[in-house]
PDB file of C-alpha atoms in Angstrom:
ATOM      1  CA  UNK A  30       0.000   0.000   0.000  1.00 42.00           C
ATOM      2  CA  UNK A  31       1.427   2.990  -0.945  1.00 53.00           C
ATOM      3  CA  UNK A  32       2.070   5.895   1.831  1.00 58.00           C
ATOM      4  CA  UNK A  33       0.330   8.687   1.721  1.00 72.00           C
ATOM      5  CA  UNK A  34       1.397  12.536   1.579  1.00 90.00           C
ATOM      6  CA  UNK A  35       1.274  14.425   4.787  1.00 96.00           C
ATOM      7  CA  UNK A  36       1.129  17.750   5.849  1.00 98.00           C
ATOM      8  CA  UNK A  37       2.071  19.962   8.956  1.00 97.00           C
ATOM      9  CA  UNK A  38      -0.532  20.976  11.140  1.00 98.00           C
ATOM     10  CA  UNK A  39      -0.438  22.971  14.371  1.00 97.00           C
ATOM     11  CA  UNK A  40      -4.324  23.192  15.302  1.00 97.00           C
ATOM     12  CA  UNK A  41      -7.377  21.333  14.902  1.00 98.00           C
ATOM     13  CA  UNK A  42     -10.341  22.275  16.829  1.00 96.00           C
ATOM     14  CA  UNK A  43     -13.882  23.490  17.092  1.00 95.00           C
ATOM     15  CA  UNK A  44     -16.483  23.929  16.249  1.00 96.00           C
ATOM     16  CA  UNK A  45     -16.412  27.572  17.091  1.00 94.00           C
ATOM     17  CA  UNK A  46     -17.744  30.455  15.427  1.00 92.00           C
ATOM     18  CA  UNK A  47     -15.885  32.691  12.058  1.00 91.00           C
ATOM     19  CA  UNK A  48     -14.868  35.238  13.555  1.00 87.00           C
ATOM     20  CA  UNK A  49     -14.089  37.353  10.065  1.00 87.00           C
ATOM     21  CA  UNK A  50     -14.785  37.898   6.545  1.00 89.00           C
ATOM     22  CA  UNK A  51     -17.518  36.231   4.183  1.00 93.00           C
ATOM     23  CA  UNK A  52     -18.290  33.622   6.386  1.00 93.00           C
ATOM     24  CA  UNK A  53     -18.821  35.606   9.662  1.00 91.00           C
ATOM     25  CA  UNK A  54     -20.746  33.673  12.410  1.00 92.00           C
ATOM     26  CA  UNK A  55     -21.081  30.744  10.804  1.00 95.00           C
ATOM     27  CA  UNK A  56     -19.768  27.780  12.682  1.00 96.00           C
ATOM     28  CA  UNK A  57     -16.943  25.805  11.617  1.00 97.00           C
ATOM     29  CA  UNK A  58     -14.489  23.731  12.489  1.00 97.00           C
ATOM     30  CA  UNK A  59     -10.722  24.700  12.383  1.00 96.00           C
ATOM     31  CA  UNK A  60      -7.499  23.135  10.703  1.00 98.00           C
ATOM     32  CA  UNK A  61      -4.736  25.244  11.267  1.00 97.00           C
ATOM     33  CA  UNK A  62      -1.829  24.908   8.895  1.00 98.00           C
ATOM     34  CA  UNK A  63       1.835  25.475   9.559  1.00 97.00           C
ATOM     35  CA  UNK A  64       4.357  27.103   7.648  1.00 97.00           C
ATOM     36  CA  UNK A  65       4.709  30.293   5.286  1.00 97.00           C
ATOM     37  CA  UNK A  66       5.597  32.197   2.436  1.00 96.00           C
ATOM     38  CA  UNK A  67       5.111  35.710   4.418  1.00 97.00           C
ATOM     39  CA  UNK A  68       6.508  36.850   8.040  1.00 95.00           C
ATOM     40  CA  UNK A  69       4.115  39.669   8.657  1.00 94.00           C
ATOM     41  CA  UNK A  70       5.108  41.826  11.272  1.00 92.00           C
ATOM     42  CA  UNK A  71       1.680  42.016  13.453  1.00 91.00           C
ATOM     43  CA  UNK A  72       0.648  38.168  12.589  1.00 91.00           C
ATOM     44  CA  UNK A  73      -1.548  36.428  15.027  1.00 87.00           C
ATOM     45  CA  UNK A  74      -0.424  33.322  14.410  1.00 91.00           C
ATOM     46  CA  UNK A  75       3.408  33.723  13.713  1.00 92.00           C
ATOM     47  CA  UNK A  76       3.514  30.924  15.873  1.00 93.00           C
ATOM     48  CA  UNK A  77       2.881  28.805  12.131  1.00 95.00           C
ATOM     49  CA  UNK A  78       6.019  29.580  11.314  1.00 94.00           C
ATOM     50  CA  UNK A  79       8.428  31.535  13.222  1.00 93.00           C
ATOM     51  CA  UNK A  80      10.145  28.353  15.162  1.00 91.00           C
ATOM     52  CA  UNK A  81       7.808  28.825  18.508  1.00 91.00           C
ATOM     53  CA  UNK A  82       5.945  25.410  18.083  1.00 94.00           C
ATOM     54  CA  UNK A  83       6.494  22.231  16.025  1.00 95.00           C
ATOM     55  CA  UNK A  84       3.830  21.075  13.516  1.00 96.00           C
ATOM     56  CA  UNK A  85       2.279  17.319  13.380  1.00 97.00           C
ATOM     57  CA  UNK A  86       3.180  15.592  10.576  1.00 97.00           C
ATOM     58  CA  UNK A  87      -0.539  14.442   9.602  1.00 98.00           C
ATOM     59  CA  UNK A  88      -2.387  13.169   6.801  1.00 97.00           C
ATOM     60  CA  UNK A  89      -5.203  13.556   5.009  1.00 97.00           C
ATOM     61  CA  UNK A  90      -6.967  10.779   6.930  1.00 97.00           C
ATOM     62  CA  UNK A  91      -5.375  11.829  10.164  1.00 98.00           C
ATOM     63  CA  UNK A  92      -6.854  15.123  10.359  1.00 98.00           C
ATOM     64  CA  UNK A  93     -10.379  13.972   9.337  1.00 98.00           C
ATOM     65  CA  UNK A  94     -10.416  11.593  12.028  1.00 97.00           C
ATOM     66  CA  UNK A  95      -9.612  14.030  14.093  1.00 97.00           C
ATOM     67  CA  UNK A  96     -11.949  16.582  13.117  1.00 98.00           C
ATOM     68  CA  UNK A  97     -14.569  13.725  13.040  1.00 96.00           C
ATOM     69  CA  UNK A  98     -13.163  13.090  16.907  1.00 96.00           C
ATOM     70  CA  UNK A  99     -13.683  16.416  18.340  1.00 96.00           C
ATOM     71  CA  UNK A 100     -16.934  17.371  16.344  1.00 96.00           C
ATOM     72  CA  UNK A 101     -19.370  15.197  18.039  1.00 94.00           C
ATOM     73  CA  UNK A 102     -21.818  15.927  20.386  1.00 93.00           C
ATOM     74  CA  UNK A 103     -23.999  12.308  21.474  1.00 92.00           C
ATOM     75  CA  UNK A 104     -22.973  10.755  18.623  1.00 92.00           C
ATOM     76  CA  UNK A 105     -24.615  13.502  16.423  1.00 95.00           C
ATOM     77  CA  UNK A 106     -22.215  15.914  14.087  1.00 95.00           C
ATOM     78  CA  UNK A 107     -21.985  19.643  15.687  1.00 96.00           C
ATOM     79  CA  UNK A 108     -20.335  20.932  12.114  1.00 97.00           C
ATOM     80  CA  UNK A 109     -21.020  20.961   8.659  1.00 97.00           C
ATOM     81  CA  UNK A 110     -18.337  23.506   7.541  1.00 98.00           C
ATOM     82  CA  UNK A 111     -14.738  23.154   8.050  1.00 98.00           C
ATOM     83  CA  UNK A 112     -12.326  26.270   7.823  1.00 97.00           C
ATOM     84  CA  UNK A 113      -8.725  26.095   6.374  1.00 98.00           C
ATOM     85  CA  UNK A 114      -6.367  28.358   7.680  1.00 96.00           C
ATOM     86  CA  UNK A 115      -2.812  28.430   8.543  1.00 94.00           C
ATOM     87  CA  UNK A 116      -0.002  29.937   7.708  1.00 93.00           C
ATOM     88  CA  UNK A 117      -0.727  29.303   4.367  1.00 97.00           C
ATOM     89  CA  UNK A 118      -2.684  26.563   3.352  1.00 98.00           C
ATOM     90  CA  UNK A 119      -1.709  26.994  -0.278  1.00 98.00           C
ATOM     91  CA  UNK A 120       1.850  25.761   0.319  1.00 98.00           C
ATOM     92  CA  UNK A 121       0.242  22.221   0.543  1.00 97.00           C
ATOM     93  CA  UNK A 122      -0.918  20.627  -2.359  1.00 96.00           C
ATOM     94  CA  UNK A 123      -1.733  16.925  -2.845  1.00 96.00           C
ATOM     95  CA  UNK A 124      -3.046  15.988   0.620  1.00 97.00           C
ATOM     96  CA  UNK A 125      -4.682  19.042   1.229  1.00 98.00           C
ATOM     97  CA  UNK A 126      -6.815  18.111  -2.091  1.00 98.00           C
ATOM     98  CA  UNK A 127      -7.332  14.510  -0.426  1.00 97.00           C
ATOM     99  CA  UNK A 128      -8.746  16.181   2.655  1.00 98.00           C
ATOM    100  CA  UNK A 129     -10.869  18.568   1.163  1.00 98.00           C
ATOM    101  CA  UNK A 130     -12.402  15.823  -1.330  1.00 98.00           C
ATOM    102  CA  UNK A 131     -13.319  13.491   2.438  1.00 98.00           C
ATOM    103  CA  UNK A 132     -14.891  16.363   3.624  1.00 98.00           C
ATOM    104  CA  UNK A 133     -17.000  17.038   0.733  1.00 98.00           C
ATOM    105  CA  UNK A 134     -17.904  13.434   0.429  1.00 98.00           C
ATOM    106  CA  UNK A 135     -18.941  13.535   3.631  1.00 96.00           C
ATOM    107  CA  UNK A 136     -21.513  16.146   2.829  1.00 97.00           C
ATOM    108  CA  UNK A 137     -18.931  18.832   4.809  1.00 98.00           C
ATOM    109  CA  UNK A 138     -18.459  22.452   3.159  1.00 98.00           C
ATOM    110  CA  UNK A 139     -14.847  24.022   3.032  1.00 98.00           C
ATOM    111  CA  UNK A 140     -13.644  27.593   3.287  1.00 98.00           C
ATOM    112  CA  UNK A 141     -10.050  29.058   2.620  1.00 98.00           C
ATOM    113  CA  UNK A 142      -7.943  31.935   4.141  1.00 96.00           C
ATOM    114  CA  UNK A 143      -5.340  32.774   2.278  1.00 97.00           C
ATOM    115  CA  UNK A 144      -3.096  36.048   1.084  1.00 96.00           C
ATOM    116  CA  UNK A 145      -3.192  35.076  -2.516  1.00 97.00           C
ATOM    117  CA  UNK A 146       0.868  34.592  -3.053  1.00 97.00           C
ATOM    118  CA  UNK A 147       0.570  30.902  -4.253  1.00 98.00           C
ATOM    119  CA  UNK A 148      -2.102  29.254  -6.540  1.00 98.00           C
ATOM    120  CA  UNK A 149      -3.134  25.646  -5.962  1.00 98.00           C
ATOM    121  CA  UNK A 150      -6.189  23.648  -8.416  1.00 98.00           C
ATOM    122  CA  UNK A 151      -7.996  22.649  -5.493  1.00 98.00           C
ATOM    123  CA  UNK A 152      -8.785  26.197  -4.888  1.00 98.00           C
ATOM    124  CA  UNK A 153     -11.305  25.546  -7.749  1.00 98.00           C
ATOM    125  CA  UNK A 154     -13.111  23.109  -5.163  1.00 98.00           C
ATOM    126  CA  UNK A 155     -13.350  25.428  -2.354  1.00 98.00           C
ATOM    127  CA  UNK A 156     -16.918  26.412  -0.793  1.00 98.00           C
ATOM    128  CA  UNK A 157     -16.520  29.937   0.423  1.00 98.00           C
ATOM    129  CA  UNK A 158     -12.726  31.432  -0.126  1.00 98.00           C
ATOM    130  CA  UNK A 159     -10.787  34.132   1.362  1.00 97.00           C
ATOM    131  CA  UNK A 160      -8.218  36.229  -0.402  1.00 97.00           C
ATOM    132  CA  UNK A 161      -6.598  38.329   1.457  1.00 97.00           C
ATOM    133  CA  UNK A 162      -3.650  40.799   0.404  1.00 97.00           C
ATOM    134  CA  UNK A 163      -1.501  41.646   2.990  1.00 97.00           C
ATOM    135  CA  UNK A 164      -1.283  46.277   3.374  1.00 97.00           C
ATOM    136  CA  UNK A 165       2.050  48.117   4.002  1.00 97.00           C
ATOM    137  CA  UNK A 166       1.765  47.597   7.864  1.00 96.00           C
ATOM    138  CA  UNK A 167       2.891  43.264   7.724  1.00 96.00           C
ATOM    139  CA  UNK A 168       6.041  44.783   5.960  1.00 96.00           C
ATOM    140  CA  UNK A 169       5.144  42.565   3.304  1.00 95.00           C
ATOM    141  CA  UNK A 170       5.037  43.301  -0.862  1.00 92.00           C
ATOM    142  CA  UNK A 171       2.332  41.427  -2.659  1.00 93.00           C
ATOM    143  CA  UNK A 172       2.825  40.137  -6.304  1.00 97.00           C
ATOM    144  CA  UNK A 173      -0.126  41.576  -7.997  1.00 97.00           C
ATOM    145  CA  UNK A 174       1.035  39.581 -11.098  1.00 98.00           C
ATOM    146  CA  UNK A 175       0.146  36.534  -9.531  1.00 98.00           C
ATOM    147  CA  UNK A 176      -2.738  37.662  -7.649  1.00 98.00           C
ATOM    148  CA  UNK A 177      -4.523  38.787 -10.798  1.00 98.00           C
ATOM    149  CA  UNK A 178      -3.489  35.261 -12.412  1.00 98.00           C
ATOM    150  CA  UNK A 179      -5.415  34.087  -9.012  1.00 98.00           C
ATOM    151  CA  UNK A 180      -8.087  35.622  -9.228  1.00 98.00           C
ATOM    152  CA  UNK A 181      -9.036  35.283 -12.624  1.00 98.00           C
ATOM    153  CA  UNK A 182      -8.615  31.645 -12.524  1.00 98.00           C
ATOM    154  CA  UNK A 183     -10.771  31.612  -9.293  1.00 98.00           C
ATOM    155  CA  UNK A 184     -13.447  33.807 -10.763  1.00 98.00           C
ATOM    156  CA  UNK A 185     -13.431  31.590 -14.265  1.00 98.00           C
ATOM    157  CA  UNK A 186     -13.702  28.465 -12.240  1.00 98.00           C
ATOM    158  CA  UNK A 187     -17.152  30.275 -10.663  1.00 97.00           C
ATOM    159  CA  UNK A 188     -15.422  29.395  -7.180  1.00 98.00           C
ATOM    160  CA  UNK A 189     -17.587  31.528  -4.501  1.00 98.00           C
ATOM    161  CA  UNK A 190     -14.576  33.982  -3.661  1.00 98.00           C
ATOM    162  CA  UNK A 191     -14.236  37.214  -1.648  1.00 98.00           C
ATOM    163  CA  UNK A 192     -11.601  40.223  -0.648  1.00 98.00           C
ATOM    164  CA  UNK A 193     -10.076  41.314   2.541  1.00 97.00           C
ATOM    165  CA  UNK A 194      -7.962  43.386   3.747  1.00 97.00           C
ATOM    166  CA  UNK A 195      -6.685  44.230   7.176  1.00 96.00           C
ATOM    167  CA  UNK A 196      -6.150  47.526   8.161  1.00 96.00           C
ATOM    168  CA  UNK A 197      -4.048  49.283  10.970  1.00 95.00           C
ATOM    169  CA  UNK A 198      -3.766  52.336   9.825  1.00 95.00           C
ATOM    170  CA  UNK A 199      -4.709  54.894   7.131  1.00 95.00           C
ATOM    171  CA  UNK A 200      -2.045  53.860   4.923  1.00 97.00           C
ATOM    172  CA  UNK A 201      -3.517  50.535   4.860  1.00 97.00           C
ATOM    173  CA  UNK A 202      -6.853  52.093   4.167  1.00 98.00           C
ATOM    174  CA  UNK A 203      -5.185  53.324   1.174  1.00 98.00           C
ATOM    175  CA  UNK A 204      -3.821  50.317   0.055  1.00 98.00           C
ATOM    176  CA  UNK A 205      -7.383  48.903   0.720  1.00 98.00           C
ATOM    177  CA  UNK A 206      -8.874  51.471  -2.234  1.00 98.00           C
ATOM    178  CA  UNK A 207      -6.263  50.498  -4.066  1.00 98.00           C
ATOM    179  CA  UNK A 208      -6.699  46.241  -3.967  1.00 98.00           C
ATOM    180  CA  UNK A 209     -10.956  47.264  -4.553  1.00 98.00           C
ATOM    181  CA  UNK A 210     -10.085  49.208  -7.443  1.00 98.00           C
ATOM    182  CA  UNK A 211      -7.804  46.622  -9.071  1.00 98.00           C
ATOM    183  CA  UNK A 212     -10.531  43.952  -8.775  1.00 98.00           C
ATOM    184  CA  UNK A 213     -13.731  45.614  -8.512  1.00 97.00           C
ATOM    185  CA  UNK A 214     -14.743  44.487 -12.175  1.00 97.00           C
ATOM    186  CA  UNK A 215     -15.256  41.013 -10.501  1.00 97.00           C
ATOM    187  CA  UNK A 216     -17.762  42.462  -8.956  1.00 97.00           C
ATOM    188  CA  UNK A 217     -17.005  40.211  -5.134  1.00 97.00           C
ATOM    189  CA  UNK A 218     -17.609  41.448  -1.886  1.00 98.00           C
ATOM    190  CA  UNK A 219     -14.542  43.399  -0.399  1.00 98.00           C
ATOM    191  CA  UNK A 220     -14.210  43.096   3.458  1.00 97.00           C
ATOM    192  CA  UNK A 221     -12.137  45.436   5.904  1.00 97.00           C
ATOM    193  CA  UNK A 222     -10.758  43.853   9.117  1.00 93.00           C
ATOM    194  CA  UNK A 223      -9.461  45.695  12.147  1.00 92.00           C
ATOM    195  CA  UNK A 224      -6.274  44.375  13.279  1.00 86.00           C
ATOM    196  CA  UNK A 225      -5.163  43.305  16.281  1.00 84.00           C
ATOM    197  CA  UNK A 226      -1.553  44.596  16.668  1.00 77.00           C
ATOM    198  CA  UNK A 227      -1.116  42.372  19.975  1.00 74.00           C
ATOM    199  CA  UNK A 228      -2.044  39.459  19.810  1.00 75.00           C
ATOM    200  CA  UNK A 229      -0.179  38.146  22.918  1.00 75.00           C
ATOM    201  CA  UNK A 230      -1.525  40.563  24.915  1.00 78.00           C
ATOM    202  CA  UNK A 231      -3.311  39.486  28.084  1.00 83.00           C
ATOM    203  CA  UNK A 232      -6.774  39.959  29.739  1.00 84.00           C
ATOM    204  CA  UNK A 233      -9.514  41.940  27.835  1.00 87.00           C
ATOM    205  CA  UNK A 234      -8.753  43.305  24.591  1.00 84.00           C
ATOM    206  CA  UNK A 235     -12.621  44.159  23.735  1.00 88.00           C
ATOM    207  CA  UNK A 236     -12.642  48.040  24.165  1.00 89.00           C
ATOM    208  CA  UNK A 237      -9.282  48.384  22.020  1.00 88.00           C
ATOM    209  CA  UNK A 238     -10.875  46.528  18.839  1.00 87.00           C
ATOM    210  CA  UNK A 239     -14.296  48.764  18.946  1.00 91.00           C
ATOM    211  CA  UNK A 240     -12.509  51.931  19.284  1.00 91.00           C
ATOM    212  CA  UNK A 241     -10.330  50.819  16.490  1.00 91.00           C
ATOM    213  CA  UNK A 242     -13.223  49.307  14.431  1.00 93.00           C
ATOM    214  CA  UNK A 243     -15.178  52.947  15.239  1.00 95.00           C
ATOM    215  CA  UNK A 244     -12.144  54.570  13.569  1.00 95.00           C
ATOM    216  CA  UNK A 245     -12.595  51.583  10.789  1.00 96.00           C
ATOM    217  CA  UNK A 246     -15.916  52.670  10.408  1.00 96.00           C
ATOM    218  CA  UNK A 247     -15.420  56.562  10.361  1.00 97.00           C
ATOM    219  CA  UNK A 248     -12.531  55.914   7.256  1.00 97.00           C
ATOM    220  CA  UNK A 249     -15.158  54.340   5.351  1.00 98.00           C
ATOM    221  CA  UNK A 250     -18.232  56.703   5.961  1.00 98.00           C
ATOM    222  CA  UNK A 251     -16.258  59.736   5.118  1.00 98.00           C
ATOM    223  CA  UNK A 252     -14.687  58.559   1.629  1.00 98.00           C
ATOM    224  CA  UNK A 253     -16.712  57.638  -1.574  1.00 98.00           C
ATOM    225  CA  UNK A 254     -14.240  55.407  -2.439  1.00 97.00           C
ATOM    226  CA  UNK A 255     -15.346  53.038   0.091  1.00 98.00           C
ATOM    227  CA  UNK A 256     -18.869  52.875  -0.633  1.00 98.00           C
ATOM    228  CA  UNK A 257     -18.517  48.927  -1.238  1.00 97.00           C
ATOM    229  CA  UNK A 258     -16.688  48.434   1.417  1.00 98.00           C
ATOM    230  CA  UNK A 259     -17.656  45.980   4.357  1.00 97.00           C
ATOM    231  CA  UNK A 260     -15.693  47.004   7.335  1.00 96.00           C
ATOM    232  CA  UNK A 261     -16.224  44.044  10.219  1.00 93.00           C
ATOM    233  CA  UNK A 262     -14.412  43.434  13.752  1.00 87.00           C
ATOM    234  CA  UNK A 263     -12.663  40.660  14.550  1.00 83.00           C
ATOM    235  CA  UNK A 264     -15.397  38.648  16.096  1.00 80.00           C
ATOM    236  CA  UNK A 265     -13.874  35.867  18.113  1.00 79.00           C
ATOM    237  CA  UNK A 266     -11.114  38.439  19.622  1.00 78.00           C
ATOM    238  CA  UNK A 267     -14.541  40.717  20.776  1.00 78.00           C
ATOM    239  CA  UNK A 268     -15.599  37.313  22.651  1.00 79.00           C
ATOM    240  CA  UNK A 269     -12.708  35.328  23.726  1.00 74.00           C
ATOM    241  CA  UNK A 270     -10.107  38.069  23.505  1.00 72.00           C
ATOM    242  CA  UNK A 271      -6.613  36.509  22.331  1.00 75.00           C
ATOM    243  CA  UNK A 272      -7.212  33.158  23.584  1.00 76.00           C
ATOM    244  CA  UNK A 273      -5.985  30.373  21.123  1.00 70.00           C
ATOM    245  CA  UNK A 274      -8.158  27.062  19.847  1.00 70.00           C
ATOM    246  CA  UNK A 275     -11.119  29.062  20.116  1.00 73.00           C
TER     247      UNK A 275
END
């Protein structure tokens, strides 16, 4: 019998709710990725792949038993809807497509986060996906040459794709415009995100996010430019603050 691909993982839990983005509220389980192709300065989960933690070493088959383990309730399934995050999932390509085709087998939807850097087929198979560019505060460049080649094979495939873009300051808000502007012909909903520029900060971190998402919210108001904008808080930090697995 021939041995099958793996792929590291540092989380797998749930279900929970989405805390961001097109899928907000929905509940989901969560397979966290490790590794990847960006080391943005304010990421909230550099822990992926900075060193800090070690990935399993999982496959396809693994991490649906898994999920399968921990998504029970009586013997009944608490989840329909897994999310895919990392990292960056896109770095993994044949067993990620192996998971992704149990899931869907097993009547389970999938959704996507990633920063659109890499491109990988079995984005064509993905339920609800998340592209998000990366703005001048991660310290990161985005190549919009490849983006575009993303998104136009995502849009020709008819995958169910959206925008989103983080923003911690005005220059980001700029760079926000600017991403809209590029892709707006697609005609997809574009999302804004407060950002959390601790995330290993302790105790309540509610009041900081509103008062940032309140300045989120005055950006967009006052400029025409933003008029399709969808500016949203960070959900699950608002509840659980910047507790992980949750």
């Amino acid at each position: 019998m021939r041995e099958q691909k793996k792929m590291p993982i540092m989380e797998i839990f749930g279900p929970t709710i989405q805390g961001e983005g097109m899928v907000i509220g929905r509940k989901t389980m969560f397979v966290r990725t490790g590794g990847c192709d960006y080391s943005c300065s304010w990421c909230d989960s550099a822990f992926t792949w900075n060193g800090e933690e070690k990935a399993r070493v999982l496959s396809a088959k693994e991490v649906y038993d898994e999920i399968e383990e921990i998504g029970y309730i009586d013997n009944v399934r608490n989840y329909n809807h897994v999310t895919i995050t990392g990292g960056n999932p896109a770095l993994i390509n044949k067993p990620m497509n192996d998971l992704i085709d149990m899931l869907h087998n097993d009547g389970v939807k999938v959704g996507l986060e990633t920063q659109g850097s890499i491109y990988q087929d079995w984005f064509l198979k993905i339920d609800d996906l998340t592209i998000s560019p990366k703005p001048p505060s991660s310290n990161m460049e985005i190549n919009f040459n490849i983006l575009d080649d993303i998104i136009d094979k995502l849009n020709k495939g008819n995958v169910n794709f959206s925008l989103k873009v983080v923003i911690f300051n005005e220059e980001d808000f700029e760079y926000a415009k600017y991403v809209h502007n590029r892709y707006k012909k697609y005609n997809r909903d574009f999302y804004v995100s407060v950002g959390n520029p601790d995330p290993y900060e302790d105790g309540n971190i509610s009041q900081r996010l509103l008062n940032d998402l309140k300045n989120l919210w005055d950006l967009v108001l006052n400029d025409p430019a933003a008029n399709d904008f969808k500016p949203l808080p960070q959900l699950h930090a608002l509840i659980y603050d910047n507790e992980r697995g949750v």
